[in-house]
Short mmCIF file of C-alpha atoms and ligand atoms in Angstrom, two decimals:
data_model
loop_
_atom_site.label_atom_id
_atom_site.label_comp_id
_atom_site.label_asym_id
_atom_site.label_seq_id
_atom_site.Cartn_x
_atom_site.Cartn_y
_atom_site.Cartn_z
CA UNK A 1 -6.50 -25.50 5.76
CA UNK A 2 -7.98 -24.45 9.18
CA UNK A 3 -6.84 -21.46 10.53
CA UNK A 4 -4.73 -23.49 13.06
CA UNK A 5 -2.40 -24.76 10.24
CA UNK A 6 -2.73 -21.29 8.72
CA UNK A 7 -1.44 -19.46 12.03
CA UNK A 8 1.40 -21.97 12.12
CA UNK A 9 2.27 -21.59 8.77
CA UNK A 10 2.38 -17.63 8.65
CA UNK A 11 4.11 -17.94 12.16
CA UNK A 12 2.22 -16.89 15.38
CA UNK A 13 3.51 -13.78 16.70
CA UNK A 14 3.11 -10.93 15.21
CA UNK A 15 6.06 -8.41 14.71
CA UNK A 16 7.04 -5.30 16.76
CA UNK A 17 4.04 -5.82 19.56
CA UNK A 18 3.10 -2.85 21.81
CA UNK A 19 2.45 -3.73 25.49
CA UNK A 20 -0.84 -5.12 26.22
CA UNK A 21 -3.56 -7.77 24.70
CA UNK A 22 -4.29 -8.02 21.79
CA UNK A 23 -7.98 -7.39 20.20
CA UNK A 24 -7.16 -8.06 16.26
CA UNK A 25 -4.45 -10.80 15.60
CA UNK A 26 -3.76 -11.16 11.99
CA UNK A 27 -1.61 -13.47 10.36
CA UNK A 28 -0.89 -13.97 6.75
CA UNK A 29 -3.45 -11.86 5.77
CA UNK A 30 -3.85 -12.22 1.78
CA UNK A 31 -6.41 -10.55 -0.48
CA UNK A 32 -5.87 -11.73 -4.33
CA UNK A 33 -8.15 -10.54 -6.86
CA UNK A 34 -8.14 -12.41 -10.06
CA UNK A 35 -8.68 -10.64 -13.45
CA UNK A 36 -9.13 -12.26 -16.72
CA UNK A 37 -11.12 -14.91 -15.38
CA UNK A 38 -14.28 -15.26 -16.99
CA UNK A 39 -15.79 -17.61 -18.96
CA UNK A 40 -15.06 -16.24 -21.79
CA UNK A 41 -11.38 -15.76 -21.10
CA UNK A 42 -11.35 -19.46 -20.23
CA UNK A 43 -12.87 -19.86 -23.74
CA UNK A 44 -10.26 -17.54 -25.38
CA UNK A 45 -7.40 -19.50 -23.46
CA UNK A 46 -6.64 -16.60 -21.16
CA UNK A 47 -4.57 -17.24 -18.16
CA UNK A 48 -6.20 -15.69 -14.75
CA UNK A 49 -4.03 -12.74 -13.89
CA UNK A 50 -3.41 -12.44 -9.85
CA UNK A 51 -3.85 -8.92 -8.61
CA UNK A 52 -1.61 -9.13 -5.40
CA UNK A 53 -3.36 -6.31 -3.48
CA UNK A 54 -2.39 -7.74 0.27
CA UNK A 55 0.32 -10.51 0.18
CA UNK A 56 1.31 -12.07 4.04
CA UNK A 57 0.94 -9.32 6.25
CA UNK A 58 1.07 -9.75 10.08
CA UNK A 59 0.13 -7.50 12.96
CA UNK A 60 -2.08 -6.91 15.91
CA UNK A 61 -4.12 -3.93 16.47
CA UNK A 62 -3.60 -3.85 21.00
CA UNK A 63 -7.10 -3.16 22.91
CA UNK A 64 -7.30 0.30 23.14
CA UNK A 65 -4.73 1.19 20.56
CA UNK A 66 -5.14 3.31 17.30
CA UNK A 67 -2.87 1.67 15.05
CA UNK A 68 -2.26 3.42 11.43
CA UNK A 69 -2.01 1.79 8.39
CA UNK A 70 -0.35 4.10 5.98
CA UNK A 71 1.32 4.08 2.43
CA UNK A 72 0.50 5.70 -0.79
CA UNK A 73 -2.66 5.35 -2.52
CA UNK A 74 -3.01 1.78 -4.15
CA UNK A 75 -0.62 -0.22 -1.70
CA UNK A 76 -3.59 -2.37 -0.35
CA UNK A 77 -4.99 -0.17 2.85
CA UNK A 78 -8.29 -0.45 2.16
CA UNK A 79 -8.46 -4.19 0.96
CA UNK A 80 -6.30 -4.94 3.78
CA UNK A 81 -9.14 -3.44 6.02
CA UNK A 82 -12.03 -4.67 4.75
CA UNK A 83 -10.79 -8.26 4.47
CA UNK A 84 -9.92 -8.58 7.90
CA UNK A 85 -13.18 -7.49 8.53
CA UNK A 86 -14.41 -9.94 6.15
CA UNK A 87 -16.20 -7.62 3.81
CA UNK A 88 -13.60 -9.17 1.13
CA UNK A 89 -13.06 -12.95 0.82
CA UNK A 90 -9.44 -13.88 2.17
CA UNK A 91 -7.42 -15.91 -0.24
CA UNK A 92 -5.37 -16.98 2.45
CA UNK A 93 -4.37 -16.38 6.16
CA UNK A 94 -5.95 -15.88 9.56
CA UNK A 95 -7.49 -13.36 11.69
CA UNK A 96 -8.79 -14.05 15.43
CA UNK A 97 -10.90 -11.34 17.22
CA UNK A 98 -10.97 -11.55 21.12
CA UNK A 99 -9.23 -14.64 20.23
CA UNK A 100 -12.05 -15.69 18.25
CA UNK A 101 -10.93 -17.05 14.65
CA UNK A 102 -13.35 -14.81 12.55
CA UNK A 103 -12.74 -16.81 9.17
CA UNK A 104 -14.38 -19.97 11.02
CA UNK A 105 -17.31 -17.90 12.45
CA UNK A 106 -20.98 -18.56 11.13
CA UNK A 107 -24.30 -17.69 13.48
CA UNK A 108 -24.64 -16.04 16.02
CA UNK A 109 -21.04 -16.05 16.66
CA UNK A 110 -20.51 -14.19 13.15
CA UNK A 111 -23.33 -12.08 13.85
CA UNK A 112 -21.52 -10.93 17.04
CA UNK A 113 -18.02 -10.13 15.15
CA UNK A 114 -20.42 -8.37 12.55
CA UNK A 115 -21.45 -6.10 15.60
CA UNK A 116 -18.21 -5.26 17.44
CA UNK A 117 -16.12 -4.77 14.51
CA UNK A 118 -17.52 -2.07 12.04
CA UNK A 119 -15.99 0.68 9.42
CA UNK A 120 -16.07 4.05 8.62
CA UNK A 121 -15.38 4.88 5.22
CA UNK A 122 -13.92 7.64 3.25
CA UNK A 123 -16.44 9.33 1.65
CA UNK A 124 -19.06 10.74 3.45
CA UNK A 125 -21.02 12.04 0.57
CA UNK A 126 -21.69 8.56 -0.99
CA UNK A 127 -22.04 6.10 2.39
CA UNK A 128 -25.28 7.96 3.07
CA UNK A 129 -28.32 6.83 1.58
CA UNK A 130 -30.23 10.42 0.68
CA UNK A 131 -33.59 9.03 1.02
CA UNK A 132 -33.03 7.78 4.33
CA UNK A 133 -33.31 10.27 7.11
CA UNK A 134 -30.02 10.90 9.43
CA UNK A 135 -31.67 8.92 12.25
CA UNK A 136 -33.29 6.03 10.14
CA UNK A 137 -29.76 5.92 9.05
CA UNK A 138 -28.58 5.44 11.79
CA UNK A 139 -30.90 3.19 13.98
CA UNK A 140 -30.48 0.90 10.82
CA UNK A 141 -28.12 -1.10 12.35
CA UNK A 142 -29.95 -1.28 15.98
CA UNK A 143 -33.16 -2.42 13.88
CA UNK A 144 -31.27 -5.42 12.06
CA UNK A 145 -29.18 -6.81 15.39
CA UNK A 146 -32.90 -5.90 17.37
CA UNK A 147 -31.82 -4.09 20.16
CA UNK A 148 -34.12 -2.78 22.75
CA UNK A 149 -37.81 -1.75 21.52
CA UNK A 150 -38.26 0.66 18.68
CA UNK A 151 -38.53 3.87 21.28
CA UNK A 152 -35.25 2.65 23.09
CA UNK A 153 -33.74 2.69 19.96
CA UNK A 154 -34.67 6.02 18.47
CA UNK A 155 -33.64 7.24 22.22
CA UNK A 156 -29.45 5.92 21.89
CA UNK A 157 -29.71 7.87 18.34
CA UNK A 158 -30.56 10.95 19.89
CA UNK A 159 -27.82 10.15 22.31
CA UNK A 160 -25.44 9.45 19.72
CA UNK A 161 -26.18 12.55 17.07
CA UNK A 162 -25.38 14.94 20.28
CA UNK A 163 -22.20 12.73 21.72
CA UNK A 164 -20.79 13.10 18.14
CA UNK A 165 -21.58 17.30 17.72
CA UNK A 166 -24.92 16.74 16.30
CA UNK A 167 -28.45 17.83 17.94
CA UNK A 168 -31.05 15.18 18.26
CA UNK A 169 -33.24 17.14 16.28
CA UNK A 170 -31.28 16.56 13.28
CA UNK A 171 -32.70 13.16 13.44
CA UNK A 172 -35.91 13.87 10.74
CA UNK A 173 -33.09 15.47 8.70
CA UNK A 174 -31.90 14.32 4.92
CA UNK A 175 -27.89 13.80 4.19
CA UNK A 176 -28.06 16.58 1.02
CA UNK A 177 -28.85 19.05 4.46
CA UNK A 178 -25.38 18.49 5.77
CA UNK A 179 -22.13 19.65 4.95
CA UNK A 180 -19.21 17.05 4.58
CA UNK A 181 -18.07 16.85 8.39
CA UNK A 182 -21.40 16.25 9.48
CA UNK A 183 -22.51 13.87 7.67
CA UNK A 184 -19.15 12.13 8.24
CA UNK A 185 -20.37 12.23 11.75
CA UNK A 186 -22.95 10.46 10.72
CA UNK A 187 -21.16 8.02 9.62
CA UNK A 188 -19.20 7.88 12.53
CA UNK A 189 -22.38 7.82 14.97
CA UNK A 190 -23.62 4.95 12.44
CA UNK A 191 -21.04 2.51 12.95
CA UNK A 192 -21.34 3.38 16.83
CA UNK A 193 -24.79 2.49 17.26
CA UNK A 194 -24.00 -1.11 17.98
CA UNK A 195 -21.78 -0.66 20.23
CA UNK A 196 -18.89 -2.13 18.55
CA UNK A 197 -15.34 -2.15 20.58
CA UNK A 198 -13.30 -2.36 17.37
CA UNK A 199 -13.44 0.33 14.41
CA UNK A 200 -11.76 -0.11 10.76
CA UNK A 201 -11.56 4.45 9.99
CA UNK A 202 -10.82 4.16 6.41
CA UNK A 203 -9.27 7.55 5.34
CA UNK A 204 -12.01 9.08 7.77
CA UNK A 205 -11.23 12.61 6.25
CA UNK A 206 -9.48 12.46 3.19
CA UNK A 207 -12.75 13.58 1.36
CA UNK A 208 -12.74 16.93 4.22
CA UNK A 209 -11.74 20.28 4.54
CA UNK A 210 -8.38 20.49 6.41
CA UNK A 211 -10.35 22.62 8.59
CA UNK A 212 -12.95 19.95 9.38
CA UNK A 213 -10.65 17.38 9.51
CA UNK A 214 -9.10 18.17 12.79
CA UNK A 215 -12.55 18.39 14.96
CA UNK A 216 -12.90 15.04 13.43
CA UNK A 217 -9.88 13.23 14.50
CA UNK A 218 -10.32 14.79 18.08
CA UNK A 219 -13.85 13.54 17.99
CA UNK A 220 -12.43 9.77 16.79
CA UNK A 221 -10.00 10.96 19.98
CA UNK A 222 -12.58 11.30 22.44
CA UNK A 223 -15.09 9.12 21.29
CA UNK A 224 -12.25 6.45 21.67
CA UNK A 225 -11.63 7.63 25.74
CA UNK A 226 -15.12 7.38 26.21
CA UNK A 227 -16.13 4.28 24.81
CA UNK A 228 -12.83 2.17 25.53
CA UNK A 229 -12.90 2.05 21.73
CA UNK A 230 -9.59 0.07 19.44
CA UNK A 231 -8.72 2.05 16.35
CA UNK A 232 -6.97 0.94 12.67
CA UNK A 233 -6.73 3.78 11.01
CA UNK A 234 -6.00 3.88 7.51
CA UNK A 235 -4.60 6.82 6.07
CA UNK A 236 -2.38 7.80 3.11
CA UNK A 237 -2.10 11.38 4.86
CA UNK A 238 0.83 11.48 7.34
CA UNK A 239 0.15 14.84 9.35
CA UNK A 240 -3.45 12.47 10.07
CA UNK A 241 -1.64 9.03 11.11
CA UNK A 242 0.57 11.80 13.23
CA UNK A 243 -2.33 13.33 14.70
CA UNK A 244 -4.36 10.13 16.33
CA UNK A 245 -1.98 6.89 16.08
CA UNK A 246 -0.48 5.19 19.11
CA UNK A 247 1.92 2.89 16.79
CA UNK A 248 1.82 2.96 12.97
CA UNK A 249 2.39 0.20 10.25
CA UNK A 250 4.24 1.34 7.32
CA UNK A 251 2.30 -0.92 3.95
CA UNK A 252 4.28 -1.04 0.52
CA UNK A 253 2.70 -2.98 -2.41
CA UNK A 254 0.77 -5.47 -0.53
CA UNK A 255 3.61 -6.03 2.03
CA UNK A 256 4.51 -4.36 5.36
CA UNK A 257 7.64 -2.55 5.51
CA UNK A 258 7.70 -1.29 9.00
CA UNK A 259 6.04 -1.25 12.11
CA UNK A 260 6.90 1.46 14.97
CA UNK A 261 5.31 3.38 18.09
CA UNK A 262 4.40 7.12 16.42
CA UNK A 263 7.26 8.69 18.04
CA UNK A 264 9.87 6.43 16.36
CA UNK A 265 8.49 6.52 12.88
CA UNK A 266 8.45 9.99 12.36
CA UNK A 267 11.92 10.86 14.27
CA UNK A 268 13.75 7.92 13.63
CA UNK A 269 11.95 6.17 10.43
CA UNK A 270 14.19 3.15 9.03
CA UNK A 271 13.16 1.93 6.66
CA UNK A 272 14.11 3.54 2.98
CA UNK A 273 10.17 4.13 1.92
CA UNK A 274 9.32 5.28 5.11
CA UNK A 275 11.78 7.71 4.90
CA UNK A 276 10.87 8.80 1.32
CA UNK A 277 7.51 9.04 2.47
CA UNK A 278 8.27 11.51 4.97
CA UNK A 279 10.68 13.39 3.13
CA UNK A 280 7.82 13.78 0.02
CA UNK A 281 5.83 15.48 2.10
CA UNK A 282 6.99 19.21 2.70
CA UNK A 283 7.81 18.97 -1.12
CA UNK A 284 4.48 18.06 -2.03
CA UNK A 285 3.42 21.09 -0.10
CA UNK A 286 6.24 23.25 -1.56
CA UNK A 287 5.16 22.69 -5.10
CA UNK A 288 7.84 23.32 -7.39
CA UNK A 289 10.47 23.43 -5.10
CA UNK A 290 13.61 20.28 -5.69
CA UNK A 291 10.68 18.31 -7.62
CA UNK A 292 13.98 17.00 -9.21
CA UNK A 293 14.89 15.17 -6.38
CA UNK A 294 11.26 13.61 -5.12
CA UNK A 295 12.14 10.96 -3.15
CA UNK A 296 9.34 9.00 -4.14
CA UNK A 297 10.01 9.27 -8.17
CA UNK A 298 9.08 6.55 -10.74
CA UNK A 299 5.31 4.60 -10.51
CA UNK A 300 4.40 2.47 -8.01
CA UNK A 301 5.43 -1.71 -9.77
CA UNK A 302 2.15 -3.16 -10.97
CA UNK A 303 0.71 -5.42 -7.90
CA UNK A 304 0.23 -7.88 -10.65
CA UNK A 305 3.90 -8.54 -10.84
CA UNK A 306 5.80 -7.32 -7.75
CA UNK A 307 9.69 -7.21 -8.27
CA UNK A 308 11.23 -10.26 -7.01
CA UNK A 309 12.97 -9.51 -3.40
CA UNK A 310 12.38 -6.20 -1.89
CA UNK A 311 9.13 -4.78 -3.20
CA UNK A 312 10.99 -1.46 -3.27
CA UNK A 313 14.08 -1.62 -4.44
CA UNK A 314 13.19 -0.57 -7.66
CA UNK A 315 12.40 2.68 -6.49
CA UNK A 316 15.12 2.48 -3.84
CA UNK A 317 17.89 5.12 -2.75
CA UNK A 318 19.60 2.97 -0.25
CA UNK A 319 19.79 -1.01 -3.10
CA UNK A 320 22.80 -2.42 -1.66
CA UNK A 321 24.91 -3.23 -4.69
CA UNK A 322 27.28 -6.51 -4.75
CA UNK A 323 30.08 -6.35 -2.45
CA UNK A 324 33.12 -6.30 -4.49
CA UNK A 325 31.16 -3.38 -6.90
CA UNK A 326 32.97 -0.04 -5.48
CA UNK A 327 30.43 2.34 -7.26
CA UNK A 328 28.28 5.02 -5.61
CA UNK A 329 24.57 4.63 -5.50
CA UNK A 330 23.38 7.20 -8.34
CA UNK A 331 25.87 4.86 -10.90
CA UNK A 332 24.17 2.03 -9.47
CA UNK A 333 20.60 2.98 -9.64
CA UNK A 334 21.65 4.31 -13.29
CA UNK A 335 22.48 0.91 -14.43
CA UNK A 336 19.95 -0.45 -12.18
CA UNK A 337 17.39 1.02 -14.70
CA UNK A 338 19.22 0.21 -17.89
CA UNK A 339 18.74 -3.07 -17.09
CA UNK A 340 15.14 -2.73 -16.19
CA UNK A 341 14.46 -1.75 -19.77
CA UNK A 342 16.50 -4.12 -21.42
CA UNK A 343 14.73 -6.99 -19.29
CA UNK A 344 11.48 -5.59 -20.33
CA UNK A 345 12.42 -4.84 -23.51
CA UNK A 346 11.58 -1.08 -23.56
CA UNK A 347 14.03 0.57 -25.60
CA UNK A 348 13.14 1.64 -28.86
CA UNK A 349 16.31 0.41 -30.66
CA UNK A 350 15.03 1.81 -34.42
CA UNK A 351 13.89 5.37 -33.02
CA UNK A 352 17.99 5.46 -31.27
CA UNK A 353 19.38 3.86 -34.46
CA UNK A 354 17.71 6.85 -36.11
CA UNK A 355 18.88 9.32 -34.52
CA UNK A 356 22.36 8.15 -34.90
CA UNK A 357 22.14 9.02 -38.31
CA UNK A 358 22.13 5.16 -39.05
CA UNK A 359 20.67 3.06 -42.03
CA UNK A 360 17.10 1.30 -41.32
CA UNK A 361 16.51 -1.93 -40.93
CA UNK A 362 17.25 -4.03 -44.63
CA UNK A 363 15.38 -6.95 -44.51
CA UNK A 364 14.51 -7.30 -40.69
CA UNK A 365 17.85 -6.82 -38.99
CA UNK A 366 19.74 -4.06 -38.67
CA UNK A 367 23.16 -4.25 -41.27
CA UNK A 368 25.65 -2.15 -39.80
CA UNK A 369 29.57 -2.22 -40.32
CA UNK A 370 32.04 -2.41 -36.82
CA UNK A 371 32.09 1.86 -37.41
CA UNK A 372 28.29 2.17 -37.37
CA UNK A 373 27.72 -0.14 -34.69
CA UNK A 374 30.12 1.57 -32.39
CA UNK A 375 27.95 4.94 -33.41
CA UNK A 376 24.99 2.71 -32.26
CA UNK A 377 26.75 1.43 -28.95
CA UNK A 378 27.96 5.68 -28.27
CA UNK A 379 23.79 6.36 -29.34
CA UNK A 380 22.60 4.09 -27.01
CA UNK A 381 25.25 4.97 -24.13
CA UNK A 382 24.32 9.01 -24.92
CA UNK A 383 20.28 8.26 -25.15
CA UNK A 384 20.04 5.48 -21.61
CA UNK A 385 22.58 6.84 -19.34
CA UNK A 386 22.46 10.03 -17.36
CA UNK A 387 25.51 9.66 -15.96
CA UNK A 388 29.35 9.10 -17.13
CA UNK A 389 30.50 5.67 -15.36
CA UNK A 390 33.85 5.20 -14.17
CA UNK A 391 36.02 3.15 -16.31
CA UNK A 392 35.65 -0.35 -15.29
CA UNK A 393 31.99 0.05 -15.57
CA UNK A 394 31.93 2.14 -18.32
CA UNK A 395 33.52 -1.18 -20.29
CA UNK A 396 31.17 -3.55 -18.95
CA UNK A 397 27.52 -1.56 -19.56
CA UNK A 398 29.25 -0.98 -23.14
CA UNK A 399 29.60 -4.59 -23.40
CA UNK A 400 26.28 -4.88 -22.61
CA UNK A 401 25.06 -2.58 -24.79
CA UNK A 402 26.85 -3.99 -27.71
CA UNK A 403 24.34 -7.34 -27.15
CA UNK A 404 21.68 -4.91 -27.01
CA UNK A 405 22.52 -3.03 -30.29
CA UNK A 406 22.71 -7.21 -32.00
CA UNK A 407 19.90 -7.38 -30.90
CA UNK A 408 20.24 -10.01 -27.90
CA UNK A 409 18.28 -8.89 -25.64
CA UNK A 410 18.49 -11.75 -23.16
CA UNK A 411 22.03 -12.00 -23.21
CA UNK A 412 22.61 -8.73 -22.93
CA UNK A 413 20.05 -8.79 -19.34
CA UNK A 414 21.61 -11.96 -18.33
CA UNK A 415 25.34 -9.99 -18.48
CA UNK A 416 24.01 -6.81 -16.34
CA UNK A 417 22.12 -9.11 -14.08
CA UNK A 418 25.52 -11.83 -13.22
CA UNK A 419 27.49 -8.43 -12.53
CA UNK A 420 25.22 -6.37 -11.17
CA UNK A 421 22.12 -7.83 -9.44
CA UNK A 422 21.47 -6.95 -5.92
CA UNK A 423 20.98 -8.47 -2.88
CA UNK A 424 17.54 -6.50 -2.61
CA UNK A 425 16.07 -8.62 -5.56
CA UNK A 426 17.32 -12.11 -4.21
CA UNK A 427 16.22 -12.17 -1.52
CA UNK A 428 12.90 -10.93 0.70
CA UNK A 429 13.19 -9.39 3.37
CA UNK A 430 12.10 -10.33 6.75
CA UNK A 431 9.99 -7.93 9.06
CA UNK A 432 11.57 -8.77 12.60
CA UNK A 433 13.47 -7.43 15.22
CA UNK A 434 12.17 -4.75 18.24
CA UNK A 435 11.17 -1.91 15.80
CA UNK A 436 10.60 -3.97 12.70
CA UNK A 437 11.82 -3.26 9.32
CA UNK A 438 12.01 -5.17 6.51
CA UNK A 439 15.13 -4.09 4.81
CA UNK A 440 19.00 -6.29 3.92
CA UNK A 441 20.09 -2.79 5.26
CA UNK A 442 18.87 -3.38 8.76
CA UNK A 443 18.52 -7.11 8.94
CA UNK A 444 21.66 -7.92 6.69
CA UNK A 445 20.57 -11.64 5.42
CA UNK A 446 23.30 -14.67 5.17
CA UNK A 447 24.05 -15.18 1.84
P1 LIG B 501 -5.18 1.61 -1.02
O1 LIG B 501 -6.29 1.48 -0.05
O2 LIG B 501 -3.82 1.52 -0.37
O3 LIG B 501 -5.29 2.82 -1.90
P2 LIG B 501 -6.45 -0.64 -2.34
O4 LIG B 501 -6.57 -1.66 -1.26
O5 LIG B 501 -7.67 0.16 -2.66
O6 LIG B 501 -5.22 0.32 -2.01
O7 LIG B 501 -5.97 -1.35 -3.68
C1 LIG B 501 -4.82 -2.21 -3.74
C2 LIG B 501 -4.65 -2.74 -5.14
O8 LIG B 501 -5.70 -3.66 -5.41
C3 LIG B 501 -4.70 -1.67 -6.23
O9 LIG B 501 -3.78 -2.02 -7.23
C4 LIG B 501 -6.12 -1.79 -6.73
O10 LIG B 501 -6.19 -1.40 -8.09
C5 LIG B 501 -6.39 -3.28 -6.58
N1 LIG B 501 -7.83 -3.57 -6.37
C6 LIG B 501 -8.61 -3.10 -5.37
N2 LIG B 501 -9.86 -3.59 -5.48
C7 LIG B 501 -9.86 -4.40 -6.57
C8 LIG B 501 -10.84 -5.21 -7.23
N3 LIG B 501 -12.09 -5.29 -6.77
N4 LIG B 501 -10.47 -5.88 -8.35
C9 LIG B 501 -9.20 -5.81 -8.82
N5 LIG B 501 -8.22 -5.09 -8.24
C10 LIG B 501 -8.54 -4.38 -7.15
#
């Protein structure tokens, strides 16, 4: 497909644009990676097992701009940075610089995206080669694209180690005699050597002191005035995306959830995991304090089997239950979760037997009279629910629970799923509108 078809296909605006042109325009953006696909799992029969670490997301980074990326740790930031950059194969979708489709570029025309667009990454301590001195390391990149003679070049580094707080004499200097926010300076006066208009700052001080990490987001800050520079910043680390961002993009298990100017995301967030996200963090910092009611409880789904629908919802305060349901939310999510396990099939239905006092297993199946098994179905109610339901569905979950304790495990999922499934895992939810958010809750779909 050429990226034509592809921009077509993934649609060719991006959502919730700020004013002005756009330098990075991607579209569709997908990064699979495939495990279990060897030779030898071919051999062994082995089906390849996609690891859905950026799935469709669309957005453009605005010249001048320092966009955030942020979500927690394993969401798809840093793939999602480093293949628009091309440093990771796309599996599908498009990404023009300057208008220029960089998927399509070879030559001299790739060489030239290879120079404007360049990353700093996270950890200062292992970017840096230690046998290579601080200015070697950073001419590097002047010596391969062959810029002005060797004395011209060793000249812009000496510019470049003072304009980022160095002193040109550090240039003779090894990495192991710096401390963590210098050499991330480095790093930083590395990647500007070519004079690049675009930078990828991949967690650019999550591996710093909070003390250091301030002087270096006002140095990104300045460095950006001067030089005219266009930021994606990619953070986990709200109080940093806070600090530096112009408009922030809100990433949830490969997807976007929500795109907003910085203002709007932290005062007015929409979106149910930006919200969580916000709320986790003075808890975080308070320790102990209402751990009970993190926000962000449960594990992050497996990216190599999303929930169907909304990414989220199965971590969700806000899953809209079925119309006609009248139950609050904590009843909901209760059942919600029962049905989770049964579906997956992790509930331990000997270890609950057990400890209902009942008889094991005789010959495979469990052989219990209509007294015991109603001890089983009370067990099972007692041991998977935290909460008492009201009555109606009290009768159906106990329904469901009497499959469960014969063992029918599909039917039983098949009964909470036809009265309880949710909107939020029908259907996926679009990221449109003005400030973009892609919830049912905002952008209620037509069923
Ligand atoms: P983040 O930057 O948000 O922490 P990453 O982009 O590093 O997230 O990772 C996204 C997902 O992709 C994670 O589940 C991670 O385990 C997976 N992943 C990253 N790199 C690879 C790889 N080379 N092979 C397989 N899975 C990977």
């Amino acid at each position: 497909m050429s990226t034509d078809d592809l921009d077509r296909a993934s649609g060719a605006t991006a959502p919730g644009n700020a004013d002005g042109d756009a330098l990075v325009e991607v579209r569709g953006l997908t990064k699979h990676y495939f495990e279990q696909d060897s030779l030898w799992d071919r051999l062994l029969g082995n089906d390849p097992v996609a690891v859905k670490a950026v799935d469709g997301i669309s957005f453009d980074v605005v010249e001048g701009e320092t966009l955030g990326l942020v979500g927690e740790s394993g969401c798809g930031k840093s793939t999602a940075g480093e293949t628009l950059l091309r440093l990771e194969q796309p599996t599908a979708g498009s990404v023009r610089f300057d208008g220029d489709p960089v998927f399509d570029l070879d030559g001299p025309a790739l060489r030239a995206f290879r120079r404007n667009a360049q990353i700093v990454f996270q950890d200062p301590f292992t970017s840096l080669d230690p046998r290579v001195t601080i200015g070697e390391t950073i001419r590097e990149a002047l010596d391969i694209h062959g810029i002005g003679t060797r004395e011209e070049r060793n000249e812009r580094v000496r510019d470049l180690l003072e304009r980022v707080g160095l002193a040109a004499e550090h240039f003779e200097r090894y990495p192991s005699e710096f401390s963590g926010g210098q050499r991330q300076r480095v790093g930083i006066a590395r990647a500007l050597a070519v004079e690049p208009d675009f930078l990828v700052l991949d967690e650019p001080t999550s591996a710093l002191d909070v003390s250091v990490q301030a002087q270096i987001l006002n140095l990104l800050a300045d460095l950006q005035d001067d030089f005219g520079l266009t930021y994606l910043l990619i953070s986990h680390d709200l109080s940093v995306i806070r600090h530096i961002c112009d408009r922030v993009a809100v990433m949830y298990l490969g997807e976007l959830v929500e795109i907003a100017d910085v203002e709007t995301l932290f005062e007015a967030p929409e979106h149910p995991y930006t919200e969580a996200l916000l709320e986790s963090v003075p808890r975080a910092e308070t320790a102990e304090r209402e751990r009970d009611i993190d926000p962000l409880a449960g594990d992050v789904p497996s990216p190599r089997d999303p929930p169907s629908g909304c990414r989220f919802r199965t971590r969700c305060p806000k899953v809209i239950p079925p119309d006609d349901l009248e139950i609050d939310q904590a009843d909901y999510r209760e059942i919600m979760f029962l049905r989770d396990r049964v579906e997956e099939r992790e509930i331990s239905l000997d270890v609950i037997a057990e400890e209902a006092g009942l008889p094991a297993r005789d010959g495979g199946e469990f052989a219990f009279d209509e007294r015991q098994r109603d001890r089983f179905v009370e067990q099972l109610r007692a041991q998977l629910l935290d909460v008492d339901l009201p009555g109606r569905h009290e009768r159906t979950v106990d329904e469901a629970l009497g499959l469960l304790a014969d063992e029918e495990w599909a039917e039983a999922a098949e009964m909470l799923q036809a009265e309880y499934e949710s909107v939020c895992e029908r259907r996926v939810p679009e990221l449109a509108g003005d400030h973009p958010v892609a919830c049912h809750l905002k952008n209620p779909p037509e069923e």
